[in-house]
Short mmCIF file of C-alpha atoms in Angstrom, two decimals:
data_model
loop_
_atom_site.label_atom_id
_atom_site.label_comp_id
_atom_site.label_asym_id
_atom_site.label_seq_id
_atom_site.Cartn_x
_atom_site.Cartn_y
_atom_site.Cartn_z
CA MET A 1 0.18 -0.01 0.14
CA LEU A 2 1.30 3.39 -1.07
CA ASN A 3 0.98 5.92 1.67
CA ILE A 4 0.29 9.18 -0.22
CA GLY A 5 0.41 12.86 0.99
CA TRP A 6 -1.61 15.19 -1.13
CA PHE A 7 -0.57 18.85 -1.54
CA SER A 8 -3.00 21.39 -3.12
CA THR A 9 -3.82 25.00 -2.91
CA GLY A 10 -7.42 23.89 -3.96
CA ARG A 11 -7.81 27.04 -6.07
CA ASP A 12 -10.17 25.82 -8.92
CA LYS A 13 -12.50 23.11 -10.25
CA ALA A 14 -9.47 21.11 -11.58
CA ALA A 15 -7.99 20.55 -8.17
CA ARG A 16 -11.25 19.01 -7.06
CA GLN A 17 -11.45 16.90 -10.34
CA LEU A 18 -8.00 15.54 -9.78
CA LEU A 19 -8.50 14.43 -6.27
CA GLN A 20 -11.74 12.78 -7.58
CA ALA A 21 -10.02 10.98 -10.26
CA VAL A 22 -7.33 9.55 -8.01
CA GLN A 23 -9.67 8.50 -5.38
CA GLU A 24 -11.90 6.70 -7.80
CA CYS A 25 -8.75 4.79 -8.97
CA ILE A 26 -7.82 3.96 -5.25
CA SER A 27 -11.53 2.74 -4.55
CA THR A 28 -11.46 0.25 -7.86
CA GLY A 29 -8.00 -0.91 -6.67
CA ASP A 30 -6.08 0.34 -9.69
CA ILE A 31 -4.04 2.46 -7.27
CA LYS A 32 -3.01 0.16 -4.56
CA GLY A 33 -2.65 2.86 -1.77
CA LYS A 34 -4.23 5.53 0.24
CA ILE A 35 -4.26 9.26 0.59
CA ASN A 36 -3.50 9.56 4.28
CA PHE A 37 -3.67 13.43 4.51
CA VAL A 38 -4.25 16.46 2.20
CA PHE A 39 -2.11 19.59 3.07
CA SER A 40 -3.12 22.98 1.77
CA ASN A 41 -1.47 26.57 2.06
CA ARG A 42 -4.83 27.90 2.35
CA GLU A 43 -7.26 27.80 5.35
CA PRO A 44 -11.06 27.60 5.61
CA GLY A 45 -12.59 31.13 4.71
CA GLN A 46 -9.88 32.33 2.41
CA SER A 47 -11.30 31.51 -0.81
CA GLN A 48 -14.67 30.04 -1.95
CA GLU A 49 -12.86 27.49 -4.38
CA SER A 50 -10.62 26.41 -1.51
CA ASP A 51 -13.52 25.93 0.74
CA LEU A 52 -15.27 23.69 -1.96
CA PHE A 53 -12.01 21.50 -2.18
CA PHE A 54 -11.85 21.25 1.52
CA ASP A 55 -15.55 20.05 1.62
CA LEU A 56 -14.60 17.40 -0.93
CA VAL A 57 -11.69 16.29 1.21
CA ARG A 58 -13.84 15.85 4.32
CA SER A 59 -16.36 13.75 2.12
CA TYR A 60 -13.66 11.16 1.55
CA ASN A 61 -12.82 11.11 5.28
CA ILE A 62 -9.27 12.11 4.62
CA PRO A 63 -7.36 14.16 7.22
CA LEU A 64 -7.13 17.86 6.14
CA VAL A 65 -4.12 19.77 7.28
CA TYR A 66 -3.98 23.51 6.48
CA PHE A 67 -1.65 26.26 7.13
CA SER A 68 -1.95 29.66 5.50
CA HIS A 69 1.31 30.76 4.04
CA SER A 70 -0.02 34.36 3.62
CA LYS A 71 -1.08 34.81 7.16
CA PHE A 72 2.11 33.06 8.35
CA LYS A 73 4.23 35.40 6.19
CA ALA A 74 2.44 38.43 7.51
CA SER A 75 2.63 37.27 11.08
CA ILE A 76 6.45 36.96 11.38
CA GLU A 77 8.66 39.90 12.30
CA SER A 78 11.49 39.13 9.71
CA ARG A 79 10.50 37.97 6.26
CA VAL A 80 14.04 36.86 5.57
CA ASN A 81 13.91 33.22 5.09
CA TRP A 82 10.23 33.04 5.58
CA ARG A 83 9.90 29.99 3.14
CA LEU A 84 12.38 28.01 5.24
CA LYS A 85 10.49 28.77 8.43
CA TYR A 86 7.15 27.89 6.78
CA ASP A 87 8.28 24.56 5.29
CA THR A 88 9.73 23.68 8.77
CA GLU A 89 6.29 24.22 10.45
CA VAL A 90 4.65 22.28 7.46
CA THR A 91 7.04 19.32 8.16
CA ARG A 92 6.15 19.53 11.78
CA ARG A 93 2.40 19.20 11.04
CA ILE A 94 2.64 16.23 8.41
CA GLU A 95 5.44 14.13 9.76
CA LYS A 96 3.13 12.07 11.78
CA PHE A 97 1.57 10.67 8.71
CA SER A 98 5.01 9.37 7.33
CA PRO A 99 4.10 9.42 3.60
CA ASP A 100 5.91 7.20 1.12
CA LEU A 101 5.25 9.82 -1.64
CA CYS A 102 3.79 13.48 -1.70
CA VAL A 103 1.95 14.54 -4.68
CA LEU A 104 1.90 18.27 -5.71
CA ALA A 105 -1.45 18.66 -7.30
CA GLY A 106 -2.15 22.15 -7.93
CA TYR A 107 -0.05 23.38 -5.00
CA MET A 108 0.77 26.89 -5.94
CA LEU A 109 3.89 27.36 -3.69
CA ILE A 110 7.47 26.40 -4.77
CA ILE A 111 8.77 23.75 -2.38
CA GLY A 112 11.97 24.45 -0.58
CA LYS A 113 15.04 22.52 -0.46
CA GLU A 114 14.72 21.00 2.97
CA LEU A 115 11.14 19.74 2.45
CA CYS A 116 11.70 18.16 -1.08
CA GLN A 117 14.76 16.49 0.48
CA LYS A 118 13.06 15.02 3.26
CA TYR A 119 10.32 13.43 1.22
CA ASN A 120 9.83 11.88 -2.27
CA MET A 121 7.84 14.56 -3.85
CA ILE A 122 6.37 14.29 -7.52
CA ASN A 123 5.01 17.34 -9.59
CA LEU A 124 3.25 17.62 -12.95
CA HIS A 125 4.93 19.65 -15.51
CA PRO A 126 3.17 20.47 -18.80
CA ALA A 127 6.13 19.68 -21.15
CA ALA A 128 8.20 16.86 -22.55
CA PRO A 129 11.27 15.90 -20.71
CA GLY A 130 13.81 18.41 -21.38
CA GLY A 131 11.48 20.89 -22.68
CA PRO A 132 10.59 24.35 -21.45
CA VAL A 133 9.97 25.36 -18.04
CA GLY A 134 7.57 27.79 -16.58
CA SER A 135 3.84 27.88 -16.48
CA TRP A 136 1.61 25.91 -19.00
CA GLN A 137 1.11 29.14 -20.92
CA GLU A 138 4.84 29.84 -21.02
CA VAL A 139 5.57 26.39 -22.24
CA ILE A 140 2.99 26.32 -25.14
CA TRP A 141 4.16 29.90 -26.33
CA LYS A 142 7.73 28.55 -26.23
CA LEU A 143 6.86 25.62 -28.17
CA ILE A 144 5.28 27.64 -30.85
CA LYS A 145 8.03 30.06 -31.01
CA ASN A 146 10.60 27.27 -31.41
CA LYS A 147 8.24 25.40 -34.11
CA ALA A 148 8.41 22.29 -31.88
CA GLU A 149 7.66 19.00 -33.23
CA GLU A 150 6.03 17.58 -30.36
CA ALA A 151 4.66 18.51 -26.91
CA GLY A 152 3.89 16.51 -23.71
CA ALA A 153 3.49 16.05 -20.07
CA MET A 154 5.80 14.56 -17.43
CA ILE A 155 5.66 13.69 -13.79
CA HIS A 156 9.09 14.53 -12.08
CA LEU A 157 10.62 14.38 -8.75
CA VAL A 158 10.75 17.80 -6.95
CA THR A 159 14.16 19.26 -6.54
CA PRO A 160 15.40 22.58 -5.53
CA GLU A 161 15.95 23.31 -9.42
CA LEU A 162 12.44 24.29 -10.63
CA ASP A 163 10.80 21.76 -13.21
CA ARG A 164 14.06 19.93 -13.47
CA GLY A 165 14.03 17.08 -11.29
CA PRO A 166 14.48 13.36 -12.45
CA VAL A 167 11.63 12.44 -14.78
CA VAL A 168 9.31 9.69 -13.22
CA SER A 169 6.91 9.37 -16.16
CA TYR A 170 5.93 10.99 -19.27
CA CYS A 171 3.89 11.01 -22.47
CA LEU A 172 4.31 12.73 -25.89
CA PHE A 173 2.22 13.76 -28.84
CA PRO A 174 3.33 15.32 -32.14
CA ILE A 175 2.16 18.80 -33.05
CA LYS A 176 3.04 18.97 -36.67
CA HIS A 177 0.45 16.80 -38.06
CA LYS A 178 -3.39 16.81 -38.27
CA PRO A 179 -5.22 18.62 -36.52
CA PHE A 180 -2.50 20.97 -35.87
CA ASP A 181 -1.00 21.35 -39.36
CA GLN A 182 -3.69 23.72 -40.65
CA TYR A 183 -2.96 26.27 -37.93
CA TRP A 184 0.78 26.11 -38.52
CA GLN A 185 0.08 26.76 -42.13
CA LYS A 186 -2.18 29.77 -41.43
CA GLU A 187 0.20 30.94 -38.75
CA ASP A 188 -2.90 31.01 -36.46
CA GLN A 189 -1.08 31.13 -33.20
CA GLU A 190 -3.99 31.81 -30.93
CA MET A 191 -5.81 28.56 -32.31
CA LEU A 192 -2.54 26.56 -32.20
CA PHE A 193 -2.13 27.69 -28.58
CA LYS A 194 -5.81 26.42 -27.90
CA LEU A 195 -5.41 23.19 -29.58
CA ILE A 196 -2.15 22.32 -27.94
CA ARG A 197 -3.44 23.20 -24.49
CA GLN A 198 -6.54 20.92 -25.25
CA HIS A 199 -4.43 17.92 -26.05
CA GLU A 200 -2.06 18.55 -23.23
CA LEU A 201 -4.59 19.06 -20.73
CA ALA A 202 -6.41 15.68 -21.74
CA ARG A 203 -3.25 13.86 -20.78
CA GLU A 204 -2.68 15.40 -17.43
CA PHE A 205 -5.15 13.38 -15.17
CA PRO A 206 -4.51 10.10 -16.89
CA LEU A 207 -0.74 10.64 -16.49
CA ILE A 208 -1.19 11.27 -12.95
CA THR A 209 -3.21 8.33 -12.08
CA SER A 210 -1.17 5.95 -14.34
CA THR A 211 1.96 7.06 -12.55
CA LEU A 212 0.47 6.25 -9.26
CA LYS A 213 -0.78 3.03 -10.39
CA ALA A 214 2.78 2.16 -11.72
CA LEU A 215 4.37 3.25 -8.39
CA SER A 216 1.77 1.47 -6.28
CA GLN A 217 2.20 -1.79 -8.23
CA GLY A 218 6.08 -1.75 -8.22
CA LYS A 219 6.35 -1.24 -12.07
CA ILE A 220 8.70 1.65 -11.08
CA SER A 221 9.93 2.91 -7.87
CA ILE A 222 11.84 5.76 -6.50
CA GLN A 223 15.25 5.17 -4.72
CA SER A 224 17.74 7.72 -3.59
CA GLY A 225 16.51 10.31 -6.20
CA ARG A 226 16.64 7.73 -9.07
CA ILE A 227 13.77 6.09 -10.84
CA ILE A 228 14.25 2.33 -10.99
CA ASP A 229 12.35 -0.30 -13.06
CA THR A 230 11.31 -3.93 -12.10
CA GLN A 231 14.97 -5.17 -13.15
CA GLY A 232 16.50 -2.53 -10.69
CA ASN A 233 17.89 -0.50 -13.50
CA SER A 234 17.81 3.42 -13.46
CA ILE A 235 15.52 4.83 -16.30
CA GLN A 236 14.94 8.22 -17.50
CA GLY A 237 11.30 8.24 -17.01
CA TYR A 238 8.56 5.62 -17.47
CA ASN A 239 7.04 6.14 -21.07
CA LEU A 240 3.26 6.15 -20.90
CA THR A 241 3.06 7.64 -24.54
CA GLY A 242 1.41 4.66 -26.18
CA GLU A 243 -1.12 3.91 -23.24
CA ARG A 244 -2.18 7.47 -22.97
CA ASN A 245 -2.42 8.40 -26.72
CA GLN A 246 -4.43 5.29 -27.56
CA ALA A 247 -6.91 5.90 -24.79
CA LEU A 248 -7.35 9.43 -26.04
CA LYS A 249 -7.38 9.03 -29.62
CA ALA A 250 -11.20 8.56 -29.84
CA ASN A 251 -12.13 11.68 -27.83
CA LEU A 252 -9.56 14.08 -29.60
CA THR A 253 -10.00 13.37 -33.36
#
């Protein structure tokens, strides 16, 4: 059983949908594990969206741990190294749960060095391994600017270097053929942007659930900052391209 810690700001509907998707896979046994706690950097009453997220967490009887980073930052005398102090307090609040793995699922704070070195933490990044860093908007515009052949999404280990931790899993898709080619030819960047986002977004939830499934079933594991296959070999990410693209083909054509 994989003991999972779930980190989310709970800022939008997608945060709730992702939690629901993973909980469904847990209930069916596809993911052999349990979310033992949910941590949020907001507290009840700070946001209507976050409150809806908290209601969902409680409906699953998952322990909810919250600690407002904005209130903490405003409360301390010196804001120098406030993130280190904040993460120290986060660690104190979650350490009793002893998570095997922490999943950042719409968590809108950058994790500090001490916290990501204490736990195995994974994060979704909307780009192929070695691709652009930054927000999903920045990634897509960079792909268009560079006339990239493909796009994708990956799950990576969280490290002090933003969006550059070891790749746990990934999936890729071409963006130079149908249905993308007509917008490249017309140089319609707005429509191209929207179409790339549509295809990337459709792969995000399945990639997360498939990755947790693989980790919980021992198809891959995380050992000393490396991704290991069933033969004990280090791999540069578990390639889920075929599995994900085949499942999505009917919905996106």
